[in-house]
PDB file of C-alpha atoms in Angstrom:
ATOM      1  CA  MET A 219     -21.430   2.691 -12.736  1.00 89.00           C
ATOM      2  CA  PRO A 220     -20.020   0.954  -9.625  1.00 96.00           C
ATOM      3  CA  VAL A 221     -18.153  -2.329  -9.948  1.00 98.00           C
ATOM      4  CA  ALA A 222     -17.728  -4.852  -7.149  1.00 98.00           C
ATOM      5  CA  VAL A 223     -14.440  -6.746  -7.181  1.00 98.00           C
ATOM      6  CA  LEU A 224     -13.832  -9.974  -5.257  1.00 98.00           C
ATOM      7  CA  ILE A 225     -10.195 -10.960  -4.672  1.00 98.00           C
ATOM      8  CA  ALA A 226      -8.773 -14.002  -2.927  1.00 96.00           C
ATOM      9  CA  ASN A 227      -5.277 -15.328  -2.397  1.00 89.00           C
ATOM     10  CA  PRO A 228      -5.418 -18.658  -4.239  1.00 84.00           C
ATOM     11  CA  GLN A 229      -2.360 -19.943  -2.388  1.00 85.00           C
ATOM     12  CA  VAL A 230      -4.345 -19.655   0.840  1.00 88.00           C
ATOM     13  CA  GLN A 231      -7.917 -20.309  -0.271  1.00 91.00           C
ATOM     14  CA  PRO A 232      -9.146 -20.121  -3.890  1.00 95.00           C
ATOM     15  CA  LEU A 233     -12.159 -18.003  -4.808  1.00 96.00           C
ATOM     16  CA  SER A 234     -14.999 -20.368  -5.672  1.00 94.00           C
ATOM     17  CA  ARG A 235     -17.544 -19.652  -8.363  1.00 95.00           C
ATOM     18  CA  LYS A 236     -20.333 -20.613  -5.955  1.00 96.00           C
ATOM     19  CA  LEU A 237     -19.198 -18.053  -3.381  1.00 97.00           C
ATOM     20  CA  ALA A 238     -18.745 -15.327  -5.987  1.00 97.00           C
ATOM     21  CA  ASP A 239     -22.126 -15.964  -7.512  1.00 97.00           C
ATOM     22  CA  GLY A 240     -23.742 -15.887  -4.078  1.00 96.00           C
ATOM     23  CA  ILE A 241     -22.275 -12.462  -3.305  1.00 97.00           C
ATOM     24  CA  ARG A 242     -23.288 -11.233  -6.764  1.00 97.00           C
ATOM     25  CA  GLY A 243     -26.872 -12.293  -6.090  1.00 95.00           C
ATOM     26  CA  GLU A 244     -26.872 -10.769  -2.622  1.00 95.00           C
ATOM     27  CA  LEU A 245     -25.801  -7.393  -4.041  1.00 95.00           C
ATOM     28  CA  ASP A 246     -28.105  -7.704  -7.080  1.00 94.00           C
ATOM     29  CA  GLY A 247     -25.157  -7.499  -9.459  1.00 96.00           C
ATOM     30  CA  ASP A 248     -24.843  -8.243 -13.155  1.00 96.00           C
ATOM     31  CA  GLU A 249     -23.062 -11.249 -14.635  1.00 96.00           C
ATOM     32  CA  LEU A 250     -19.691 -12.299 -13.217  1.00 97.00           C
ATOM     33  CA  THR A 251     -16.544 -11.462 -15.159  1.00 98.00           C
ATOM     34  CA  TRP A 252     -13.446 -13.421 -14.113  1.00 98.00           C
ATOM     35  CA  LEU A 253     -10.156 -11.535 -13.994  1.00 98.00           C
ATOM     36  CA  ALA A 254      -8.172 -14.554 -12.817  1.00 97.00           C
ATOM     37  CA  THR A 255      -9.290 -18.135 -12.290  1.00 95.00           C
ATOM     38  CA  ASP A 256      -9.717 -18.972  -8.589  1.00 95.00           C
ATOM     39  CA  GLU A 257      -8.454 -15.499  -7.667  1.00 97.00           C
ATOM     40  CA  ALA A 258     -10.475 -12.481  -8.795  1.00 98.00           C
ATOM     41  CA  CYS A 259     -13.761 -11.588 -10.443  1.00 98.00           C
ATOM     42  CA  GLU A 260     -16.038  -8.577 -10.756  1.00 98.00           C
ATOM     43  CA  PHE A 261     -19.619  -7.621 -11.465  1.00 98.00           C
ATOM     44  CA  ARG A 262     -21.398  -4.365 -12.140  1.00 97.00           C
ATOM     45  CA  LEU A 263     -23.926  -2.934  -9.709  1.00 96.00           C
ATOM     46  CA  LYS A 264     -26.997  -0.846 -10.390  1.00 91.00           C
ATOM     47  CA  THR A 265     -26.224   1.373  -7.388  1.00 91.00           C
ATOM     48  CA  ALA A 266     -23.307   1.611  -5.010  1.00 88.00           C
ATOM     49  CA  PRO A 267     -23.959  -0.177  -1.708  1.00 90.00           C
ATOM     50  CA  GLY A 268     -23.570   1.848   1.461  1.00 89.00           C
ATOM     51  CA  ARG A 269     -20.504   1.423   3.651  1.00 87.00           C
ATOM     52  CA  ALA A 270     -22.463  -0.579   6.217  1.00 91.00           C
ATOM     53  CA  ARG A 271     -23.562  -3.059   3.556  1.00 92.00           C
ATOM     54  CA  ILE A 272     -20.037  -3.545   2.267  1.00 93.00           C
ATOM     55  CA  GLU A 273     -18.735  -4.010   5.811  1.00 92.00           C
ATOM     56  CA  MET A 274     -21.376  -6.689   6.362  1.00 93.00           C
ATOM     57  CA  VAL A 275     -20.251  -8.528   3.217  1.00 95.00           C
ATOM     58  CA  ARG A 276     -16.604  -8.140   4.220  1.00 94.00           C
ATOM     59  CA  ARG A 277     -17.320  -9.854   7.537  1.00 93.00           C
ATOM     60  CA  GLN A 278     -19.240 -12.545   5.695  1.00 93.00           C
ATOM     61  CA  LEU A 279     -16.273 -13.187   3.393  1.00 96.00           C
ATOM     62  CA  ARG A 280     -13.644 -13.240   6.138  1.00 94.00           C
ATOM     63  CA  GLU A 281     -13.936 -16.976   6.735  1.00 93.00           C
ATOM     64  CA  SER A 282     -13.357 -17.536   3.011  1.00 94.00           C
ATOM     65  CA  ARG A 283     -10.266 -15.296   3.097  1.00 95.00           C
ATOM     66  CA  THR A 284     -11.729 -13.130   0.344  1.00 97.00           C
ATOM     67  CA  ASP A 285     -11.742  -9.341  -0.071  1.00 98.00           C
ATOM     68  CA  ILE A 286     -14.453  -7.179  -1.607  1.00 98.00           C
ATOM     69  CA  ALA A 287     -14.126  -3.621  -2.879  1.00 97.00           C
ATOM     70  CA  VAL A 288     -16.430  -1.341  -4.849  1.00 97.00           C
ATOM     71  CA  VAL A 289     -14.846   1.006  -7.393  1.00 97.00           C
ATOM     72  CA  SER A 290     -16.161   3.270 -10.131  1.00 95.00           C
ATOM     73  CA  ASP A 291     -15.717   2.156 -13.732  1.00 94.00           C
ATOM     74  CA  ASP A 292     -15.088   5.812 -14.677  1.00 90.00           C
ATOM     75  CA  HIS A 293     -11.342   6.435 -15.258  1.00 91.00           C
ATOM     76  CA  ARG A 294     -10.704   3.082 -13.628  1.00 96.00           C
ATOM     77  CA  ARG A 295      -7.141   2.586 -14.816  1.00 98.00           C
ATOM     78  CA  LYS A 296      -4.970   5.076 -13.010  1.00 98.00           C
ATOM     79  CA  SER A 297      -2.071   7.158 -14.281  1.00 98.00           C
ATOM     80  CA  LEU A 298      -0.249   7.692 -10.987  1.00 98.00           C
ATOM     81  CA  LEU A 299       0.620   5.194  -8.243  1.00 98.00           C
ATOM     82  CA  LEU A 300       1.556   6.438  -4.776  1.00 98.00           C
ATOM     83  CA  ALA A 301       2.810   3.629  -2.548  1.00 98.00           C
ATOM     84  CA  ASP A 302       3.896   3.483   1.064  1.00 98.00           C
ATOM     85  CA  MET A 303       6.985   1.346   1.683  1.00 98.00           C
ATOM     86  CA  ASP A 304       7.036  -0.239   5.150  1.00 96.00           C
ATOM     87  CA  SER A 305       4.591  -3.141   5.562  1.00 96.00           C
ATOM     88  CA  THR A 306       3.288  -2.293   2.084  1.00 98.00           C
ATOM     89  CA  MET A 307       5.916  -2.576  -0.664  1.00 98.00           C
ATOM     90  CA  ILE A 308       8.141  -4.484   1.745  1.00 98.00           C
ATOM     91  CA  LEU A 309       6.956  -6.925   4.400  1.00 97.00           C
ATOM     92  CA  GLU A 310       8.909  -5.367   7.244  1.00 96.00           C
ATOM     93  CA  GLU A 311       9.091  -2.043   9.094  1.00 94.00           C
ATOM     94  CA  SER A 312      12.600  -0.999   8.053  1.00 95.00           C
ATOM     95  CA  LEU A 313      13.293   1.151  11.112  1.00 94.00           C
ATOM     96  CA  ASP A 314      12.187  -1.678  13.403  1.00 93.00           C
ATOM     97  CA  GLU A 315      14.631  -3.995  11.642  1.00 95.00           C
ATOM     98  CA  LEU A 316      17.422  -1.466  12.058  1.00 95.00           C
ATOM     99  CA  ALA A 317      16.524  -1.071  15.731  1.00 94.00           C
ATOM    100  CA  ALA A 318      16.590  -4.840  16.224  1.00 94.00           C
ATOM    101  CA  HIS A 319      20.081  -4.864  14.730  1.00 93.00           C
ATOM    102  CA  ALA A 320      21.030  -2.174  17.275  1.00 93.00           C
ATOM    103  CA  GLY A 321      19.530  -4.134  20.186  1.00 94.00           C
ATOM    104  CA  VAL A 322      16.609  -1.777  20.848  1.00 94.00           C
ATOM    105  CA  GLY A 323      14.048  -3.531  18.670  1.00 91.00           C
ATOM    106  CA  ASP A 324      11.265  -4.093  21.199  1.00 94.00           C
ATOM    107  CA  ASP A 325      11.271  -0.483  22.361  1.00 92.00           C
ATOM    108  CA  VAL A 326      11.186   0.937  18.829  1.00 93.00           C
ATOM    109  CA  ALA A 327       8.569  -1.582  17.628  1.00 91.00           C
ATOM    110  CA  ARG A 328       6.189  -0.470  20.396  1.00 93.00           C
ATOM    111  CA  ILE A 329       6.470   3.137  19.241  1.00 92.00           C
ATOM    112  CA  THR A 330       5.963   2.070  15.609  1.00 89.00           C
ATOM    113  CA  ARG A 331       2.749   0.182  16.441  1.00 88.00           C
ATOM    114  CA  ALA A 332       1.365   3.134  18.368  1.00 89.00           C
ATOM    115  CA  ALA A 333       2.142   5.520  15.499  1.00 86.00           C
ATOM    116  CA  MET A 334       0.665   3.264  12.791  1.00 83.00           C
ATOM    117  CA  ASN A 335      -2.515   2.905  14.846  1.00 84.00           C
ATOM    118  CA  GLY A 336      -2.732   6.704  15.213  1.00 84.00           C
ATOM    119  CA  GLU A 337      -2.218   6.571  18.990  1.00 89.00           C
ATOM    120  CA  ILE A 338       0.697   9.026  18.915  1.00 89.00           C
ATOM    121  CA  GLY A 339       1.736  11.668  16.403  1.00 89.00           C
ATOM    122  CA  PHE A 340       3.810  10.380  13.501  1.00 88.00           C
ATOM    123  CA  GLU A 341       6.503  13.065  13.659  1.00 90.00           C
ATOM    124  CA  ASP A 342       6.953  12.565  17.404  1.00 92.00           C
ATOM    125  CA  ALA A 343       7.203   8.818  16.829  1.00 92.00           C
ATOM    126  CA  VAL A 344       9.879   9.293  14.155  1.00 93.00           C
ATOM    127  CA  ARG A 345      12.018  11.448  16.452  1.00 94.00           C
ATOM    128  CA  ARG A 346      11.637   9.071  19.383  1.00 94.00           C
ATOM    129  CA  ARG A 347      12.532   6.000  17.322  1.00 94.00           C
ATOM    130  CA  VAL A 348      15.475   7.593  15.550  1.00 96.00           C
ATOM    131  CA  GLY A 349      16.756   8.882  18.887  1.00 96.00           C
ATOM    132  CA  ARG A 350      17.140   5.279  20.059  1.00 95.00           C
ATOM    133  CA  LEU A 351      19.630   4.722  17.197  1.00 96.00           C
ATOM    134  CA  ARG A 352      22.097   7.394  18.238  1.00 96.00           C
ATOM    135  CA  GLY A 353      25.666   6.189  17.760  1.00 96.00           C
ATOM    136  CA  LEU A 354      24.792   3.245  15.540  1.00 96.00           C
ATOM    137  CA  GLU A 355      27.341   2.677  12.781  1.00 97.00           C
ATOM    138  CA  THR A 356      25.872   3.486   9.364  1.00 97.00           C
ATOM    139  CA  SER A 357      27.192   0.171   8.039  1.00 96.00           C
ATOM    140  CA  ALA A 358      24.294  -1.417   9.931  1.00 96.00           C
ATOM    141  CA  ILE A 359      21.921  -0.031   7.304  1.00 97.00           C
ATOM    142  CA  ASP A 360      23.524  -2.063   4.526  1.00 96.00           C
ATOM    143  CA  ALA A 361      23.535  -5.138   6.741  1.00 96.00           C
ATOM    144  CA  VAL A 362      19.792  -4.806   7.365  1.00 97.00           C
ATOM    145  CA  LEU A 363      19.056  -4.149   3.697  1.00 96.00           C
ATOM    146  CA  HIS A 364      20.816  -7.330   2.668  1.00 95.00           C
ATOM    147  CA  SER A 365      19.548  -9.604   5.449  1.00 95.00           C
ATOM    148  CA  SER A 366      16.157  -8.399   6.653  1.00 95.00           C
ATOM    149  CA  ILE A 367      14.193  -6.620   3.897  1.00 97.00           C
ATOM    150  CA  THR A 368      11.727  -8.622   1.779  1.00 97.00           C
ATOM    151  CA  LEU A 369       9.763  -7.292  -1.191  1.00 97.00           C
ATOM    152  CA  ALA A 370       6.025  -7.815  -0.743  1.00 98.00           C
ATOM    153  CA  PRO A 371       4.271 -10.269  -3.116  1.00 96.00           C
ATOM    154  CA  GLY A 372       2.686  -8.704  -6.176  1.00 97.00           C
ATOM    155  CA  GLY A 373       4.648  -5.472  -5.962  1.00 97.00           C
ATOM    156  CA  ALA A 374       6.939  -6.085  -8.912  1.00 97.00           C
ATOM    157  CA  GLU A 375       3.986  -7.026 -11.146  1.00 97.00           C
ATOM    158  CA  LEU A 376       2.058  -3.963  -9.976  1.00 98.00           C
ATOM    159  CA  ILE A 377       4.876  -1.572 -10.880  1.00 98.00           C
ATOM    160  CA  ALA A 378       5.779  -3.257 -14.167  1.00 98.00           C
ATOM    161  CA  THR A 379       2.177  -3.458 -15.380  1.00 98.00           C
ATOM    162  CA  MET A 380       1.242   0.109 -14.515  1.00 98.00           C
ATOM    163  CA  LYS A 381       4.433   1.485 -16.067  1.00 97.00           C
ATOM    164  CA  ASP A 382       3.827  -0.578 -19.195  1.00 97.00           C
ATOM    165  CA  HIS A 383       0.495   1.234 -19.513  1.00 97.00           C
ATOM    166  CA  GLY A 384       2.101   4.653 -19.104  1.00 98.00           C
ATOM    167  CA  ALA A 385       1.565   5.283 -15.401  1.00 98.00           C
ATOM    168  CA  HIS A 386       4.017   7.202 -13.194  1.00 98.00           C
ATOM    169  CA  THR A 387       5.001   5.324 -10.024  1.00 98.00           C
ATOM    170  CA  VAL A 388       6.144   6.937  -6.789  1.00 98.00           C
ATOM    171  CA  LEU A 389       7.359   5.377  -3.545  1.00 98.00           C
ATOM    172  CA  ILE A 390       6.374   7.789  -0.777  1.00 97.00           C
ATOM    173  CA  SER A 391       7.444   6.786   2.701  1.00 96.00           C
ATOM    174  CA  GLY A 392       7.659   8.055   6.243  1.00 93.00           C
ATOM    175  CA  GLY A 393      10.739   5.848   6.406  1.00 93.00           C
ATOM    176  CA  PHE A 394      14.211   6.756   5.252  1.00 96.00           C
ATOM    177  CA  THR A 395      15.998   7.339   1.974  1.00 97.00           C
ATOM    178  CA  ASP A 396      18.655   4.744   2.819  1.00 97.00           C
ATOM    179  CA  PHE A 397      15.933   2.124   2.371  1.00 98.00           C
ATOM    180  CA  THR A 398      13.575   3.750  -0.135  1.00 98.00           C
ATOM    181  CA  GLU A 399      16.346   4.351  -2.667  1.00 98.00           C
ATOM    182  CA  VAL A 400      17.204   0.644  -2.726  1.00 97.00           C
ATOM    183  CA  VAL A 401      13.582  -0.566  -2.736  1.00 98.00           C
ATOM    184  CA  ALA A 402      12.590   1.935  -5.433  1.00 98.00           C
ATOM    185  CA  HIS A 403      15.463   0.784  -7.640  1.00 97.00           C
ATOM    186  CA  ARG A 404      14.722  -2.909  -7.145  1.00 96.00           C
ATOM    187  CA  LEU A 405      11.044  -2.479  -8.032  1.00 97.00           C
ATOM    188  CA  GLY A 406      11.460   0.094 -10.799  1.00 97.00           C
ATOM    189  CA  PHE A 407       9.666   3.090  -9.260  1.00 98.00           C
ATOM    190  CA  ASP A 408      10.052   6.325 -11.211  1.00 98.00           C
ATOM    191  CA  GLU A 409      10.856   8.323  -8.089  1.00 98.00           C
ATOM    192  CA  PHE A 410      10.848   8.135  -4.304  1.00 98.00           C
ATOM    193  CA  HIS A 411      10.327  10.491  -1.357  1.00 97.00           C
ATOM    194  CA  ALA A 412      11.256   9.782   2.262  1.00 97.00           C
ATOM    195  CA  ASN A 413      12.938  11.135   5.372  1.00 97.00           C
ATOM    196  CA  ARG A 414      16.681  11.397   5.837  1.00 97.00           C
ATOM    197  CA  LEU A 415      18.738  10.066   8.735  1.00 97.00           C
ATOM    198  CA  LEU A 416      21.479  12.443   9.893  1.00 97.00           C
ATOM    199  CA  ARG A 417      24.969  11.065  10.446  1.00 97.00           C
ATOM    200  CA  ARG A 418      28.400  12.153  11.551  1.00 97.00           C
ATOM    201  CA  ASP A 419      31.739  10.330  11.355  1.00 97.00           C
ATOM    202  CA  GLY A 420      30.165   7.112  10.148  1.00 96.00           C
ATOM    203  CA  ARG A 421      27.500   6.957  12.865  1.00 97.00           C
ATOM    204  CA  LEU A 422      23.859   8.006  13.168  1.00 97.00           C
ATOM    205  CA  THR A 423      23.346  11.150  15.250  1.00 97.00           C
ATOM    206  CA  GLY A 424      19.917  10.068  16.474  1.00 97.00           C
ATOM    207  CA  GLU A 425      18.284  12.893  14.528  1.00 97.00           C
ATOM    208  CA  VAL A 426      16.240  13.151  11.353  1.00 96.00           C
ATOM    209  CA  ALA A 427      16.346  15.944   8.796  1.00 96.00           C
ATOM    210  CA  THR A 428      13.377  18.296   8.767  1.00 94.00           C
ATOM    211  CA  PRO A 429      10.718  18.744   7.625  1.00 92.00           C
ATOM    212  CA  ILE A 430       9.581  15.210   8.457  1.00 92.00           C
ATOM    213  CA  LEU A 431       7.556  13.490   5.762  1.00 93.00           C
ATOM    214  CA  GLY A 432       4.380  12.342   7.507  1.00 88.00           C
ATOM    215  CA  ARG A 433       0.638  12.270   6.884  1.00 89.00           C
ATOM    216  CA  GLU A 434       0.217  15.841   5.672  1.00 93.00           C
ATOM    217  CA  ALA A 435       3.405  15.703   3.646  1.00 94.00           C
ATOM    218  CA  LYS A 436       2.098  12.660   1.769  1.00 95.00           C
ATOM    219  CA  VAL A 437      -1.022  14.637   0.823  1.00 96.00           C
ATOM    220  CA  GLU A 438       1.161  17.552  -0.251  1.00 96.00           C
ATOM    221  CA  ARG A 439       3.211  15.217  -2.449  1.00 96.00           C
ATOM    222  CA  LEU A 440      -0.020  13.925  -4.022  1.00 97.00           C
ATOM    223  CA  ASN A 441      -1.027  17.510  -4.795  1.00 97.00           C
ATOM    224  CA  GLU A 442       2.411  18.400  -6.171  1.00 97.00           C
ATOM    225  CA  LEU A 443       2.617  15.284  -8.337  1.00 98.00           C
ATOM    226  CA  THR A 444      -0.838  15.702  -9.863  1.00 98.00           C
ATOM    227  CA  ARG A 445      -0.051  19.335 -10.693  1.00 98.00           C
ATOM    228  CA  ARG A 446       3.327  18.453 -12.191  1.00 98.00           C
ATOM    229  CA  LEU A 447       1.933  15.589 -14.274  1.00 98.00           C
ATOM    230  CA  GLY A 448      -1.269  17.362 -15.311  1.00 98.00           C
ATOM    231  CA  LEU A 449      -3.490  14.826 -13.537  1.00 98.00           C
ATOM    232  CA  ARG A 450      -6.440  14.935 -11.164  1.00 97.00           C
ATOM    233  CA  GLU A 451      -6.977  13.115  -7.884  1.00 97.00           C
ATOM    234  CA  ARG A 452      -9.284  10.639  -9.623  1.00 97.00           C
ATOM    235  CA  ASP A 453      -6.275   9.550 -11.743  1.00 98.00           C
ATOM    236  CA  VAL A 454      -4.403   8.336  -8.636  1.00 98.00           C
ATOM    237  CA  VAL A 455      -4.262   4.925  -6.978  1.00 98.00           C
ATOM    238  CA  ALA A 456      -2.644   4.979  -3.535  1.00 98.00           C
ATOM    239  CA  VAL A 457      -1.777   2.179  -1.137  1.00 98.00           C
ATOM    240  CA  GLY A 458      -0.608   2.040   2.465  1.00 97.00           C
ATOM    241  CA  ASP A 459      -1.264   0.424   5.815  1.00 95.00           C
ATOM    242  CA  GLY A 460      -0.784   3.047   8.528  1.00 91.00           C
ATOM    243  CA  ALA A 461      -2.579   6.044   9.995  1.00 91.00           C
ATOM    244  CA  ASN A 462      -0.129   8.386   8.249  1.00 92.00           C
ATOM    245  CA  ASP A 463      -1.377   7.026   4.902  1.00 95.00           C
ATOM    246  CA  LEU A 464      -5.065   7.827   5.437  1.00 96.00           C
ATOM    247  CA  GLY A 465      -4.844  11.358   4.065  1.00 96.00           C
ATOM    248  CA  MET A 466      -3.539  10.286   0.663  1.00 97.00           C
ATOM    249  CA  LEU A 467      -5.807   7.214   0.581  1.00 97.00           C
ATOM    250  CA  ARG A 468      -8.884   9.387   1.013  1.00 96.00           C
ATOM    251  CA  ARG A 469      -7.795  11.828  -1.693  1.00 97.00           C
ATOM    252  CA  ALA A 470      -6.899   9.224  -4.329  1.00 98.00           C
ATOM    253  CA  GLY A 471      -9.367   7.966  -6.914  1.00 97.00           C
ATOM    254  CA  ILE A 472      -8.678   4.479  -5.560  1.00 98.00           C
ATOM    255  CA  GLY A 473      -7.193   4.468  -2.061  1.00 98.00           C
ATOM    256  CA  VAL A 474      -6.325   1.018  -0.734  1.00 98.00           C
ATOM    257  CA  ALA A 475      -5.552   0.103   2.862  1.00 98.00           C
ATOM    258  CA  LEU A 476      -3.489  -3.066   2.388  1.00 98.00           C
ATOM    259  CA  HIS A 477      -3.327  -5.439   5.374  1.00 97.00           C
ATOM    260  CA  PRO A 478      -3.928  -2.367   7.538  1.00 95.00           C
ATOM    261  CA  LYS A 479      -3.838  -1.708  11.240  1.00 86.00           C
ATOM    262  CA  PRO A 480      -7.346  -1.987  12.829  1.00 88.00           C
ATOM    263  CA  THR A 481      -7.900   1.747  13.231  1.00 89.00           C
ATOM    264  CA  VAL A 482      -6.896   2.291   9.602  1.00 92.00           C
ATOM    265  CA  ALA A 483      -9.211  -0.467   8.373  1.00 93.00           C
ATOM    266  CA  ALA A 484     -12.102   1.198  10.208  1.00 92.00           C
ATOM    267  CA  ALA A 485     -11.436   4.530   8.480  1.00 93.00           C
ATOM    268  CA  ALA A 486     -10.521   3.428   4.944  1.00 95.00           C
ATOM    269  CA  GLU A 487     -12.991   3.050   2.064  1.00 94.00           C
ATOM    270  CA  ILE A 488     -11.185   0.114   0.423  1.00 97.00           C
ATOM    271  CA  VAL A 489      -9.531  -2.554   2.548  1.00 97.00           C
ATOM    272  CA  LEU A 490      -7.622  -5.576   1.270  1.00 97.00           C
ATOM    273  CA  ASP A 491      -6.957  -7.962   4.138  1.00 97.00           C
ATOM    274  CA  PHE A 492      -5.997 -11.047   2.128  1.00 96.00           C
ATOM    275  CA  ALA A 493      -4.970 -10.036  -1.410  1.00 97.00           C
ATOM    276  CA  ASP A 494      -1.403  -9.031  -2.162  1.00 97.00           C
ATOM    277  CA  LEU A 495      -0.295  -5.954  -4.107  1.00 98.00           C
ATOM    278  CA  ALA A 496      -1.557  -7.476  -7.361  1.00 97.00           C
ATOM    279  CA  GLY A 497      -5.007  -6.730  -5.970  1.00 98.00           C
ATOM    280  CA  LEU A 498      -4.485  -3.103  -6.990  1.00 98.00           C
ATOM    281  CA  LEU A 499      -4.349  -4.252 -10.605  1.00 98.00           C
ATOM    282  CA  PHE A 500      -7.591  -6.209 -10.287  1.00 98.00           C
ATOM    283  CA  LEU A 501      -9.246  -3.111  -8.779  1.00 98.00           C
ATOM    284  CA  GLN A 502      -8.236  -1.249 -11.949  1.00 98.00           C
ATOM    285  CA  GLY A 503      -9.770  -3.954 -14.146  1.00 98.00           C
ATOM    286  CA  TYR A 504      -6.588  -5.676 -15.293  1.00 98.00           C
ATOM    287  CA  ARG A 505      -6.844  -9.401 -15.975  1.00 98.00           C
ATOM    288  CA  ARG A 506      -4.145 -11.716 -14.647  1.00 97.00           C
ATOM    289  CA  ASP A 507      -3.079 -12.675 -18.192  1.00 96.00           C
ATOM    290  CA  ALA A 508      -2.404  -8.988 -18.919  1.00 97.00           C
ATOM    291  CA  PHE A 509       0.019  -8.543 -16.010  1.00 97.00           C
ATOM    292  CA  VAL A 510       3.531  -7.598 -17.044  1.00 96.00           C
ATOM    293  CA  LEU A 511       6.252  -9.677 -15.419  1.00 86.00           C
ATOM    294  CA  PRO A 512       9.246  -7.677 -14.185  1.00 78.00           C
ATOM    295  CA  THR A 513      12.592  -8.153 -15.852  1.00 72.00           C
ATOM    296  CA  ASP A 514      15.885  -8.267 -13.999  1.00 55.00           C
ATOM    297  CA  GLY A 515      18.147  -5.262 -14.413  1.00 46.00           C
TER     298      GLY A 515
END
């Protein structure tokens, strides 16, 4: 049976009972169940609404800064999380931050935007951006990690809660291991996969190791992980924001485009424009009072 989930960011605009009940009535849903006061609720549907209907409701809810998603209540809690890093688990694009440190930020950011919108090929974009960093001292990476990288809200709770319920968590990024290793450790991911910057004599060569982990490679990792762990695609929840994430989002049981680029939002089944990463827990039916708070160390 399909379940509609409404999620707001209470720090921006709380989810009102009147609004939630109005959407429930419009979609002919069953009684409201609150997952978090002023933040998230759900209701069961007799039939799944078509994409056009959900898009209409999404537009209707935009002024209220509220997201809606429809998920299946079958195998709702997932056993494997696949998460993008840049602009997903962290607020920044790590390579853009490194480029800004090197004085070529605007040039690299333009290429990043084009790649995330699907306007140019991801692998080509990686090579072009990394090429701009040729000769940069590798010490700049540590400087950027300590001064410019911010963990996205809700991410620590997402990882801690899913792991507490036995899920395997994987950071899978088209970015670089210098960043993913640190982010994965800070958040408690079980493993990470990313690209590797080549270096020589303490400086970046402007090249990236091959093969480059892009859209197809993320799908291949999903396939490899489900085989290794004895899971199926329906057991996976995946999250990302860019065009290179669409493949794994479409294959996962719950695939979430989080604060996505416009072209990605148009292609994704589930879009969260306002909720933070904790929204992935609400989509799986977790209540706020069941979230596990991360512990230091």
